[in-house]
Amino acid sequence: MTLDWTVIWQYREEVAKGLWMTIQISGLSILFSTAVGLSIGGLRVIPNFFLQKILGLYLDVIRNIPAVVKLFAIHFVVGLDAFAAGVLALSLHQSAYIADVMSSSLNALPKGQLEASLATGLSHAQAFRRVLLPQALRIAIPPLSTQFVQIVKNSAIVMLISLEDLTFVTSHIQLETFRGMEASIVVTFLYLLIAFAIIVSMNLIQAWSNRRFQ
Amino acid sequence: MSATAIHAKHRARLQQRQNWLWRGILILSLCTGGWLIRDLEWGALWPSAGFIAKGLGASILLSVLSIGLGFLVAIPMAAARAYGARPLKSIAVACIESIRCTPELMVIFWVYFGVPRITGNPVDGWFAAIFSMTLVAAAYMAEIIRAGLKSVNIGQWEAGRATGLRDIQIFSRIILPQALKNMLMALLSQSVMLFKTTSLVYIVGVIEFFRAMQIVNNRVYAPFATYALLAIVYFICCWLITRLEGLIKQHRQ
Amino acid sequence: MHSQNLEPQTPQGRQATTLGSLDSGKPSVIRFDRVDKYYDSFHVLKDLNLTIKEGEVVVICGPSGSGKSTLIRCINGLETFDAGTITVLNQELGTTTSQLRQIRREVGMVFQNFNLYPHLNAIENITLAPRLVKGVKQANATARAYELLTRVGIADKAEQYPDHLSGGQRQRLAIARALALDPKVMLFDEPTSALDPEMISEVLEVIIELARSGMTMLVVTHEMGFARRVADRVLFMDKGVIIEDSPPDVFFNNPRDERTQRFLSKIMSHT
């Protein structure tokens, strides 16, 4: 088996475009899913019975349906264009897991923090915003990092609705030149690079927050 | 939070009532949901029921095979990463992490494009599907098993060695069973995830549940019913496994 | 200074003690009327009656599980109760959330485990509540915080974060934080139990100074020397009931109840 890398060089523009598409979709999905996930996760600690049951059900439904099904449903049935459908489906999917990360971070805090803030007359909302949330976010950084890498990985499914991301480019190269193996190697390397960039950035954020909050 | 003047017994009764109320609401909404979607184009899907069922069977078969094989592969990988000497450990880490960090679709492509280049023969869809899903399963389960191995008290090793057992015996008879017991929950969750991932293998031509539904939908054009059925079936399958997890947890206690 | 009415013991040995100072000049600040509380089926407060007047320093002691922490946590609503009424500063507990918040502005609490906010430094720990709850401007809040830090003796630690402070310094910071809202009542839930022995006295000194300045205080503690020095009354609780309620000289030298005596001998044997 001989590896012919020149083919990849020929397709470098396509690969670059694919990379950009993957970055765009992943980036937007990271933003939206984190926003939604943090909010739902925050809601998960309110002790209202029915609220929790409803939230739990909502999260269960999202978690148990594969991301591809959601993607296709949003694109073909709801009718959104491929890019929007991709971002929406990915964000929806991952927000359920991020909500879990958030609620377990909040639950990991010592109960005394809430008690102390309530005892000085803070409202629940004030206590949440000023005391609980900052601490929970710090705890949440490592698992959030994992979630973000998951988003990048899941972004590959958008090729199935013909969005030209890295995975699409791989398949495209195989179809035209039968050099799918080389393409796979390069594209996998690029995915790993993105994942690495995310992990390093999150580590930096963690280090910064440790310094700032001592 | 207002101070309640309800007696504790009342409080327990209130919780019970809330639970029943919730169950009632669920059943009611299921019924209304069923009533609402009864107008969807189920009739169009019905003739292809056999085909769809075969697809679902394929999904389940694929999941079971890849989880089983993946599990067997994952054990030595986990052991290598947990106990191996430097070079072995690094190889194991490299394998596990590269599979875990690449999209599942890419793993499928790796197998589908790469194996023919190495062996010179084309691969059939099913082979590629099983191979790639097994790799994915193995990588994720290896991490879970590794955590399980670490969670076993180190004294177990010492006890085994003190009675003259060989390391491989200690590992297989003493350490591994305990690790698996600890990690059963996590492994089941991982199985749910793998079942959902099998929906991707249609790209290499395997007709599993997702693809079967798509084919039918393309023929008879019943999008709402199609996706409703997809959502319902996947939800039920995953939910069943989660209930199983819950039962096992209860049985343990 | 106080005269007490003690109802005669019932044959079962239970007593319902209704205490109160008869000098009508001092208003009642906290009142428990026939309060019951259950944790599931465990009866943790039994038909409890207690009155605390303005300016009184009351120490509560007793074995663990006696309900003493639960009792003071009911006062600022951190625990709910199942029967009876609790009146704090002329407001009956239990009507609305905003009323509870109002009460919490007037009642300060110091916890056994400090519960300081780790992500804020000392000054910020103190100024958070005044700014958010009372709308005090940042500059005023900070100035007041410095005053309080000086009062408790850690002014030099103003910019430090809690995990750089020793246990004794942390608890003093916690006291300063509780004082920031100018409360009318201070509650202390075993303030020195989590401290290393050499740091206990620095915290007790602060609490004693506070007591001498006229603050109404309820202190759950095992520090009997402290009780002897500043308490107006010492309460002994066991199994959800107040067994003994006397001024320190009576409590320590001539306790009315035999159970009090047994408890005292147990804790005195290692001080």
XYZ file of C-alpha atoms in Angstrom:
738
model
C 0.000 0.000 0.000
C 1.478 3.277 -1.018
C 0.345 6.594 0.351
C 0.014 9.354 -2.156
C -0.021 12.652 -0.331
C 0.039 14.847 -3.389
C -3.649 14.220 -3.780
C -4.307 15.916 -0.504
C -2.216 18.839 -1.562
C -4.354 19.143 -4.666
C -7.441 19.314 -2.524
C -5.971 21.652 0.033
C -8.510 24.359 -0.675
C -11.386 21.996 -0.095
C -9.817 20.728 3.079
C -9.353 24.288 4.310
C -12.965 25.106 3.549
C -14.048 21.943 5.294
C -11.966 22.857 8.304
C -13.542 26.291 8.440
C -17.024 24.811 8.188
C -16.290 22.384 11.016
C -14.916 25.180 13.171
C -17.927 27.362 12.498
C -20.471 24.710 13.295
C -18.608 23.529 16.360
C -18.033 27.043 17.640
C -21.634 28.145 17.313
C -22.891 24.905 18.805
C -20.542 25.294 21.739
C -21.905 28.767 22.414
C -25.575 27.893 22.182
C -25.440 24.556 23.947
C -23.473 26.056 26.825
C -25.940 28.912 27.197
C -28.941 26.600 27.185
C -27.247 23.879 29.195
C -26.110 26.232 31.956
C -29.589 27.708 32.260
C -31.308 24.351 32.465
C -28.671 23.051 34.822
C -29.271 26.055 37.043
C -32.982 25.363 37.025
C -32.346 21.792 38.078
C -31.531 22.817 41.618
C -34.847 24.503 42.339
C -36.638 22.079 44.602
C -40.042 22.241 42.911
C -41.277 18.698 42.306
C -43.105 19.241 39.030
C -40.450 21.488 37.568
C -37.841 18.824 38.148
C -39.995 16.083 36.677
C -40.654 18.129 33.550
C -37.018 19.101 33.138
C -35.976 15.500 33.699
C -38.372 14.307 31.048
C -37.209 16.929 28.580
C -33.575 15.999 29.136
C -34.366 12.280 28.850
C -36.119 12.775 25.524
C -33.231 14.749 24.101
C -30.644 12.312 25.380
C -32.341 9.154 24.142
C -32.882 10.240 20.562
C -29.766 9.991 18.401
C -28.316 13.240 17.160
C -28.739 12.195 13.516
C -32.463 11.708 13.966
C -32.748 15.182 15.439
C -30.610 16.579 12.656
C -32.664 15.040 9.906
C -35.946 15.923 11.548
C -34.955 19.567 11.877
C -33.613 19.778 8.356
C -36.186 17.756 6.447
C -39.329 18.083 8.475
C -39.015 21.490 10.071
C -37.296 22.729 6.969
C -34.367 24.737 8.255
C -31.394 25.026 5.926
C -28.526 22.636 6.460
C -26.236 24.986 8.397
C -28.913 26.198 10.781
C -30.234 22.677 11.192
C -26.745 21.449 12.010
C -26.120 24.079 14.653
C -29.568 23.690 16.170
C -29.474 19.900 16.304
C -25.973 19.817 17.788
C -26.743 22.504 20.344
C -29.979 20.839 21.375
C -28.267 17.499 21.727
C -25.311 18.631 23.760
C -27.266 21.044 25.944
C -28.774 18.059 27.728
C -25.356 16.775 28.756
C -24.090 20.212 29.677
C -27.171 20.691 31.846
C -26.144 17.554 33.707
C -22.611 18.851 34.158
C -23.986 22.103 35.526
C -26.406 20.561 37.976
C -23.840 18.141 39.344
C -21.366 21.009 39.775
C -23.966 22.976 41.699
C -24.789 19.983 43.834
C -21.121 19.451 44.580
C -20.929 22.738 46.425
C -21.141 22.551 50.212
C -24.648 23.187 51.442
C -23.285 25.767 53.823
C -22.632 28.221 51.010
C -26.311 28.552 50.234
C -27.164 28.661 53.928
C -24.655 31.377 54.667
C -25.883 33.540 51.814
C -29.536 33.047 52.715
C -28.767 33.733 56.360
C -27.572 37.214 55.442
C -30.831 37.909 53.694
C -29.818 37.343 50.074
C -32.593 36.100 47.840
C -32.187 32.755 46.103
C -31.502 34.528 42.836
C -28.817 36.715 44.389
C -27.228 33.770 46.178
C -27.215 31.811 42.948
C -25.650 34.543 40.905
C -23.052 35.791 43.344
C -22.084 32.784 45.418
C -23.105 29.489 43.837
C -22.639 30.101 40.135
C -19.030 31.398 40.234
C -17.945 28.422 42.295
C -19.881 25.905 40.229
C -18.463 27.216 36.968
C -14.952 26.668 38.272
C -15.734 23.064 39.134
C -17.417 22.593 35.777
C -14.476 23.535 33.586
C -12.949 20.033 33.156
C -16.210 18.250 32.304
C -17.222 21.139 30.057
C -13.972 20.666 28.201
C -14.968 17.068 27.491
C -18.390 18.200 26.323
C -16.908 20.705 23.901
C -14.693 18.025 22.358
C -17.851 15.924 21.995
C -19.474 18.744 20.053
C -16.563 18.854 17.637
C -16.838 15.124 17.135
C -20.584 15.189 16.665
C -20.249 17.968 14.107
C -19.161 15.326 11.618
C -22.762 14.208 11.191
C -23.638 17.348 9.273
C -21.955 15.829 6.257
C -24.988 13.567 6.016
C -27.102 16.554 5.060
C -24.471 17.618 2.564
C -22.796 20.310 4.593
C -19.200 20.519 3.406
C -17.251 19.954 6.569
C -14.059 17.968 7.087
C -15.788 14.597 7.018
C -17.624 15.489 3.842
C -14.319 16.400 2.242
C -12.886 13.013 3.177
C -15.733 11.189 1.536
C -15.518 13.510 -1.455
C -11.816 12.837 -1.938
C -12.421 9.103 -1.740
C -15.152 9.301 -4.344
C -13.030 11.238 -6.786
C -9.582 9.802 -6.268
C -9.935 6.684 -4.144
C -7.355 8.201 -1.824
C -9.732 8.103 1.132
C -7.091 6.636 3.398
C -4.777 9.617 3.069
C -7.686 11.971 3.416
C -8.803 10.159 6.541
C -5.371 10.487 8.089
C -5.126 14.195 7.390
C -8.679 14.947 8.461
C -8.363 12.903 11.644
C -5.224 14.828 12.417
C -7.114 18.086 11.944
C -9.929 16.946 14.233
C -7.393 15.982 16.875
C -5.808 19.388 16.460
C -9.116 21.123 17.114
C -9.768 18.922 20.133
C -6.300 19.690 21.421
C -6.857 23.416 20.973
C -10.045 23.214 22.987
C -8.438 21.226 25.798
C -5.496 23.600 26.019
C -7.768 26.663 26.051
C -9.899 25.196 28.820
C -6.792 24.404 30.833
C -5.703 28.010 30.444
C -9.101 29.215 31.583
C -8.874 26.912 34.572
C -5.428 28.216 35.462
C -6.602 31.810 35.109
C -9.589 31.228 37.346
C -7.428 29.495 39.940
C -5.103 32.467 40.032
C -7.849 34.997 40.189
C -9.808 33.303 42.927
C -6.808 31.942 44.741
C -39.249 29.066 51.365
C -42.059 29.573 53.807
C -42.170 27.759 57.066
C -44.741 25.046 56.786
C -46.972 24.107 59.624
C -47.805 20.776 58.077
C -47.054 17.794 60.194
C -44.350 15.450 58.945
C -46.796 12.656 58.184
C -48.730 15.026 55.984
C -45.515 15.873 54.213
C -44.885 12.243 53.299
C -48.444 11.875 52.103
C -48.034 15.004 50.015
C -44.986 13.525 48.291
C -46.841 10.336 47.542
C -49.740 12.295 46.132
C -47.388 14.352 43.982
C -45.847 11.193 42.570
C -49.216 9.738 41.637
C -50.300 13.058 40.175
C -47.191 13.116 38.022
C -47.758 9.566 36.815
C -51.312 10.512 35.984
C -50.166 13.550 34.030
C -47.678 11.423 32.097
C -50.263 8.818 31.161
C -52.743 11.520 30.205
C -50.224 13.290 27.977
C -49.209 9.997 26.388
C -52.843 9.338 25.596
C -53.444 12.825 24.219
C -50.175 12.564 22.319
C -51.306 9.281 20.864
C -54.693 10.796 19.988
C -53.034 13.765 18.311
C -50.610 11.786 16.191
C -53.140 9.187 15.151
C -53.829 11.266 12.078
C -50.307 10.982 10.836
C -49.624 8.873 7.800
C -49.178 5.620 9.676
C -51.087 3.827 6.987
C -48.365 4.657 4.519
C -45.741 3.134 6.762
C -47.662 0.006 7.693
C -47.057 -2.041 4.516
C -43.317 -1.696 5.052
C -43.553 -2.825 8.662
C -41.557 -5.959 7.975
C -38.800 -4.041 6.309
C -38.648 -1.580 9.183
C -38.603 -4.375 11.714
C -35.693 -5.973 9.898
C -33.888 -2.655 10.086
C -34.484 -2.415 13.799
C -33.261 -5.965 14.184
C -30.117 -5.047 12.289
C -29.499 -2.092 14.596
C -29.913 -4.232 17.676
C -27.753 -7.005 16.277
C -25.041 -4.563 15.328
C -25.131 -2.974 18.775
C -24.995 -6.266 20.608
C -22.120 -7.542 18.463
C -20.031 -4.413 18.730
C -20.663 -4.031 22.457
C -19.726 -7.637 23.064
C -16.620 -7.623 20.896
C -15.679 -4.145 22.017
C -15.871 -5.247 25.607
C -13.510 -8.140 24.986
C -11.056 -5.869 23.202
C -11.399 -3.182 25.854
C -10.219 -5.374 28.710
C -6.624 -5.835 27.513
C -6.541 -2.196 26.384
C -7.595 -1.052 29.814
C -5.128 -3.365 31.504
C -2.342 -2.110 29.239
C -3.114 1.481 30.101
C -3.554 0.809 33.790
C -0.670 -1.537 34.460
C 1.561 -1.504 31.415
C 5.175 -0.456 31.246
C 5.911 2.899 29.650
C 5.994 1.923 25.941
C 2.963 -0.352 26.148
C 1.061 2.213 28.136
C 1.803 4.946 25.609
C 0.581 2.809 22.749
C -2.580 2.012 24.617
C -3.142 5.676 25.460
C -2.531 6.680 21.850
C -4.989 4.116 20.526
C -7.701 4.845 23.048
C -7.463 8.607 22.914
C -7.245 8.882 19.148
C -10.374 6.804 18.724
C -12.167 8.707 21.466
C -11.291 12.072 20.009
C -12.242 11.384 16.402
C -15.780 11.546 15.107
C -17.463 8.176 14.861
C -18.174 8.840 11.217
C -14.439 9.222 10.598
C -13.731 5.912 12.316
C -16.199 4.314 9.936
C -14.412 5.943 7.020
C -11.040 4.776 8.342
C -12.193 1.210 8.254
C -14.127 1.489 5.032
C -11.411 3.297 3.073
C -8.347 2.029 4.848
C -8.832 -1.724 5.078
C -9.243 -2.235 1.327
C -6.012 -0.350 0.771
C -4.179 -2.617 3.162
C -5.680 -5.904 2.114
C -6.310 -5.090 -1.488
C -9.890 -6.352 -1.270
C -12.977 -4.235 -0.867
C -14.844 -4.528 2.397
C -18.499 -5.219 2.637
C -20.677 -2.796 4.582
C -21.455 -5.106 7.459
C -17.820 -5.881 8.082
C -16.924 -2.207 8.097
C -19.864 -1.454 10.365
C -19.014 -4.104 12.932
C -15.299 -3.345 12.853
C -15.711 0.390 13.308
C -18.436 0.158 15.953
C -16.314 -2.352 17.847
C -13.379 0.050 17.816
C -15.524 2.884 19.130
C -17.087 0.658 21.778
C -13.693 -0.658 22.829
C -12.162 2.795 23.219
C -14.957 4.119 25.429
C -15.314 0.980 27.479
C -11.562 0.779 27.979
C -11.704 4.048 29.865
C -14.584 2.891 32.003
C -12.906 -0.418 32.772
C -9.697 1.385 33.608
C -11.539 3.497 36.138
C -13.052 0.313 37.502
C -9.666 -1.346 37.828
C -8.319 1.644 39.697
C -11.261 1.587 42.036
C -10.394 -1.845 43.310
C -8.498 -1.671 46.554
C -4.791 -2.251 46.078
C -4.902 -4.642 48.990
C -6.582 -7.128 46.720
C -3.422 -7.447 44.664
C -1.361 -7.894 47.774
C -3.644 -10.560 49.137
C -3.482 -12.451 45.868
C 0.276 -12.252 45.604
C 0.689 -13.269 49.195
C -1.040 -16.537 48.439
C 1.246 -17.181 45.493
C -1.190 -16.495 42.679
C 0.188 -15.274 39.392
C -0.608 -11.757 38.272
C -2.767 -12.844 35.374
C -4.800 -15.037 37.712
C -5.193 -12.266 40.225
C -6.301 -9.953 37.469
C -8.850 -12.231 35.913
C -10.295 -13.805 39.026
C -10.037 -11.148 41.691
C -9.544 -7.672 40.254
C -11.570 -7.771 37.062
C -14.805 -9.129 38.535
C -14.780 -6.457 41.217
C -13.982 -3.739 38.717
C -16.832 -4.821 36.488
C -19.286 -4.845 39.339
C -18.331 -1.271 40.158
C -18.553 -0.165 36.567
C -21.715 -1.955 35.524
C -23.773 1.224 35.564
C -21.317 3.176 33.479
C -21.001 0.321 30.999
C -24.751 0.181 30.559
C -24.891 3.919 29.913
C -22.167 3.486 27.353
C -24.233 0.765 25.659
C -27.098 3.210 25.276
C -24.746 5.625 23.618
C -23.397 2.949 21.280
C -26.872 1.893 20.273
C -27.573 5.450 19.204
C -24.282 5.634 17.318
C -25.176 2.649 15.134
C -27.532 4.957 13.287
C -24.478 6.249 11.461
C -23.434 3.032 9.749
C -25.892 3.420 6.933
C -23.199 5.423 5.213
C -21.448 2.200 4.329
C -24.570 0.589 3.036
C -25.889 -1.280 6.024
C -29.640 -1.178 6.233
C -30.276 -0.530 9.876
C -33.280 1.062 11.503
C -32.566 4.684 10.648
C -31.788 3.911 7.019
C -34.762 1.614 6.670
C -37.075 4.376 7.833
C -35.450 6.813 5.418
C -35.910 4.457 2.490
C -39.562 3.960 3.317
C -40.030 7.690 3.762
C -38.480 8.385 0.377
C -40.901 5.958 -1.202
C -44.143 6.966 0.433
C -43.358 10.433 1.707
C -44.649 10.351 5.275
C -42.125 12.568 7.050
C -44.065 13.281 10.237
C -44.913 9.690 10.880
C -41.382 8.629 9.999
C -39.632 10.895 12.431
C -42.251 10.391 15.076
C -41.707 6.650 14.863
C -37.937 7.085 14.862
C -38.090 9.248 17.961
C -40.477 6.906 19.752
C -38.603 3.711 19.003
C -35.188 5.075 19.913
C -36.587 6.629 23.048
C -38.224 3.385 24.150
C -35.106 1.283 23.501
C -32.822 3.633 25.385
C -35.336 4.146 28.156
C -35.668 0.385 28.639
C -31.944 0.041 29.164
C -32.001 2.931 31.617
C -34.814 1.262 33.557
C -32.713 -1.886 33.625
C -29.923 0.152 35.155
C -32.322 1.430 37.792
C -33.539 -2.051 38.611
C -30.012 -3.340 39.007
C -29.186 -0.460 41.306
C -32.210 -1.219 43.436
C -31.482 -4.914 43.474
C -27.991 -4.156 44.707
C -29.369 -2.339 47.720
C -31.739 40.028 87.828
C -34.159 37.447 86.560
C -36.845 35.627 88.381
C -38.081 32.447 86.950
C -41.221 30.441 87.096
C -40.650 26.772 86.950
C -43.685 24.614 86.785
C -43.519 21.643 89.120
C -42.223 18.494 87.560
C -44.829 16.180 86.144
C -44.648 12.569 87.281
C -43.127 11.604 83.931
C -40.296 13.981 84.546
C -41.053 16.269 81.633
C -41.123 19.890 82.276
C -42.420 22.679 80.186
C -40.406 25.647 81.215
C -41.739 29.058 80.529
C -39.003 31.485 81.131
C -38.899 35.156 80.866
C -37.510 38.105 82.584
C -39.974 40.001 84.624
C -38.354 43.343 84.059
C -40.949 44.658 81.675
C -38.510 47.190 80.286
C -36.866 44.695 77.972
C -38.913 43.607 74.980
C -38.990 39.988 73.962
C -36.853 39.411 70.930
C -37.372 35.731 70.267
C -40.239 33.589 71.422
C -40.921 29.940 70.876
C -44.486 28.874 71.676
C -45.166 25.155 71.834
C -42.900 24.457 68.888
C -42.675 20.942 67.502
C -40.418 19.709 64.785
C -40.038 16.319 63.148
C -37.342 14.942 60.880
C -39.478 12.280 59.176
C -40.615 10.440 62.263
C -37.884 11.646 64.610
C -39.317 14.179 67.059
C -36.478 16.648 67.304
C -38.146 19.576 69.086
C -40.838 18.711 71.591
C -43.389 21.294 72.611
C -40.647 23.841 73.041
C -41.175 27.101 74.856
C -38.535 29.772 75.169
C -38.396 33.530 75.487
C -35.326 35.657 74.953
C -35.232 39.317 75.825
C -33.304 42.104 74.240
C -29.707 42.216 75.337
C -29.700 38.736 76.812
C -26.812 36.395 76.198
C -28.087 32.844 76.225
C -25.858 29.785 75.962
C -27.343 26.456 74.938
C -25.556 23.205 75.545
C -26.445 19.567 75.392
C -25.529 16.247 73.836
C -25.592 15.883 70.067
C -28.997 15.124 68.719
C -30.624 17.162 71.462
C -32.010 19.651 68.965
C -29.987 22.682 70.000
C -28.667 23.436 66.497
C -32.119 22.833 65.063
C -33.546 25.262 67.567
C -31.375 28.170 66.553
C -31.624 27.347 62.865
C -35.395 27.655 63.149
C -34.993 31.242 64.247
C -33.727 32.461 60.899
C -35.704 30.004 58.857
C -32.920 27.653 57.842
C -35.084 24.942 59.357
C -38.847 24.743 59.159
C -41.021 23.621 62.046
C -44.232 21.664 62.182
C -46.320 23.075 65.016
C -46.464 26.076 67.288
C -45.268 29.595 66.579
C -41.929 31.305 66.577
C -41.900 35.052 66.923
C -38.743 36.933 66.048
C -38.562 40.688 66.579
C -42.343 40.882 66.779
C -42.886 39.013 63.552
C -44.362 35.578 63.485
C -42.312 33.250 61.331
C -43.989 31.458 58.516
C -45.982 33.862 56.497
C -43.995 34.956 53.450
C -40.581 34.665 51.873
C -40.003 38.391 51.821
C -40.801 38.493 55.514
C -38.210 35.799 56.076
C -35.641 37.839 54.197
C -36.533 40.831 56.333
C -35.935 38.808 59.478
C -32.639 37.543 58.151
C -31.418 41.096 57.783
C -31.928 41.570 61.495
C -30.596 38.204 62.600
C -26.962 37.323 61.999
C -25.642 33.787 62.023
C -22.185 32.315 62.528
C -21.724 28.700 61.464
C -19.565 25.931 62.840
C -17.900 25.470 59.450
C -17.599 29.206 58.731
C -19.187 28.902 55.260
C -17.096 31.747 53.930
C -17.263 32.429 50.190
C -13.981 31.034 48.839
C -14.083 32.980 45.615
C -14.266 36.366 47.368
C -11.644 37.998 49.540
C -12.289 39.104 53.114
C -13.652 42.546 52.287
C -15.841 41.160 49.528
C -17.195 38.460 51.823
C -18.310 41.170 54.220
C -19.674 43.680 51.708
C -21.662 41.293 49.523
C -24.827 41.200 51.614
C -25.002 44.896 52.570
C -24.637 45.869 48.943
C -27.178 43.433 47.591
C -29.668 43.302 50.403
C -29.557 46.830 51.781
C -28.336 48.663 48.706
C -25.367 50.169 50.520
C -22.943 51.891 48.172
C -19.639 50.137 47.535
C -17.523 52.822 49.197
C -19.606 52.912 52.362
C -19.777 49.161 52.513
C -16.011 48.859 52.203
C -15.411 51.459 54.881
C -17.744 49.693 57.266
C -16.090 46.390 56.398
C -12.720 47.774 57.435
C -14.252 48.874 60.725
C -15.581 45.414 61.343
C -12.316 43.756 60.383
C -10.545 45.992 62.872
C -13.107 45.150 65.507
C -12.492 41.436 65.115
C -8.758 41.967 64.812
C -7.908 40.997 61.251
C -7.750 44.336 59.476
C -4.422 43.349 57.930
C -6.104 40.445 56.107
C -8.576 42.593 54.235
C -7.467 41.593 50.756
C -6.800 37.958 51.581
C -8.868 35.034 50.465
C -10.362 32.692 53.051
C -8.073 29.788 52.305
C -5.080 31.905 53.262
C -6.472 32.515 56.717
C -6.106 30.359 59.786
C -9.183 28.753 61.306
C -9.461 31.369 64.015
C -9.114 34.185 61.496
C -11.754 32.610 59.287
C -14.286 32.431 62.056
C -13.571 36.003 63.046
C -14.132 36.980 59.441
C -17.392 35.055 59.519
C -18.430 37.024 62.603
C -17.555 40.285 60.872
C -19.583 39.204 57.868
C -22.590 38.475 60.045
C -22.253 41.850 61.775
C -22.147 43.726 58.476
C -25.921 44.021 58.313
C -26.178 45.526 61.816
C -28.296 42.706 63.121
C -30.296 42.965 66.313
C -29.729 39.335 67.192
C -26.688 37.121 66.659
C -26.902 33.348 66.490
C -23.798 31.194 66.966
C -23.956 27.521 66.011
C -21.007 25.879 67.768
C -18.619 28.603 66.601
C -15.464 27.027 68.005
C -16.134 23.330 67.510
C -14.230 23.168 64.221
C -11.218 25.093 65.486
C -7.864 23.881 66.703
C -7.612 24.453 70.468
C -5.057 27.264 70.277
C -7.407 29.344 68.141
C -10.515 28.987 70.228
C -9.741 31.808 72.617
C -9.201 34.445 69.933
C -12.702 33.748 68.622
C -14.251 33.598 72.081
C -12.718 36.965 72.905
C -14.490 38.512 69.952
C -17.784 36.932 70.964
C -17.328 38.108 74.550
C -16.664 41.671 73.409
C -19.802 41.492 71.319
C -21.798 40.254 74.294
C -20.505 43.023 76.520
C -21.541 45.603 73.948
C -25.152 44.635 74.540
C -25.932 42.386 71.596
C -28.730 39.866 72.023
C -27.067 36.517 71.450
C -27.869 32.865 71.357
C -24.790 30.664 71.445
C -24.736 26.899 71.046
C -21.431 25.766 72.491
C -19.591 23.461 74.844
C -17.243 26.188 76.051
C -18.355 26.383 79.657
C -15.728 28.900 80.705
C -17.138 31.263 78.149
C -20.647 30.597 79.428
C -19.623 31.414 82.950
C -18.089 34.708 81.863
C -20.785 36.248 79.739
C -23.997 34.263 79.773
C -27.104 35.670 81.384
C -28.730 32.284 81.105
C -27.487 28.809 80.338
C -29.845 26.268 78.807
C -29.379 22.526 78.816
C -31.239 20.625 76.138
C -31.720 16.911 75.771
C -33.876 14.959 73.339
C -35.709 18.000 72.114
C -36.619 19.389 75.508
C -35.115 22.243 77.530
C -34.209 20.549 80.766
C -32.568 23.406 82.574
C -32.635 27.159 82.154
C -30.735 29.049 84.809
C -28.218 31.816 85.295
C -24.646 30.545 85.223
C -24.015 30.459 88.944
C -27.050 28.303 89.521
C -26.418 26.216 86.439
C -22.874 25.295 87.269
C -22.976 25.094 91.041
C -26.457 23.991 91.800
C -28.249 22.648 88.771
C -31.854 21.795 89.331
C -31.944 18.647 87.300
C -29.904 15.538 87.745
C -29.485 15.121 83.973
C -27.805 18.520 83.832
C -25.434 17.419 86.533
C -24.514 14.276 84.666
C -23.881 16.193 81.473
C -21.767 18.777 83.272
C -19.629 16.161 84.918
C -19.026 14.531 81.572
C -17.814 17.665 79.836
C -16.023 19.143 82.814
C -13.939 16.036 83.198
C -11.774 16.999 80.286
C -11.528 20.780 80.564
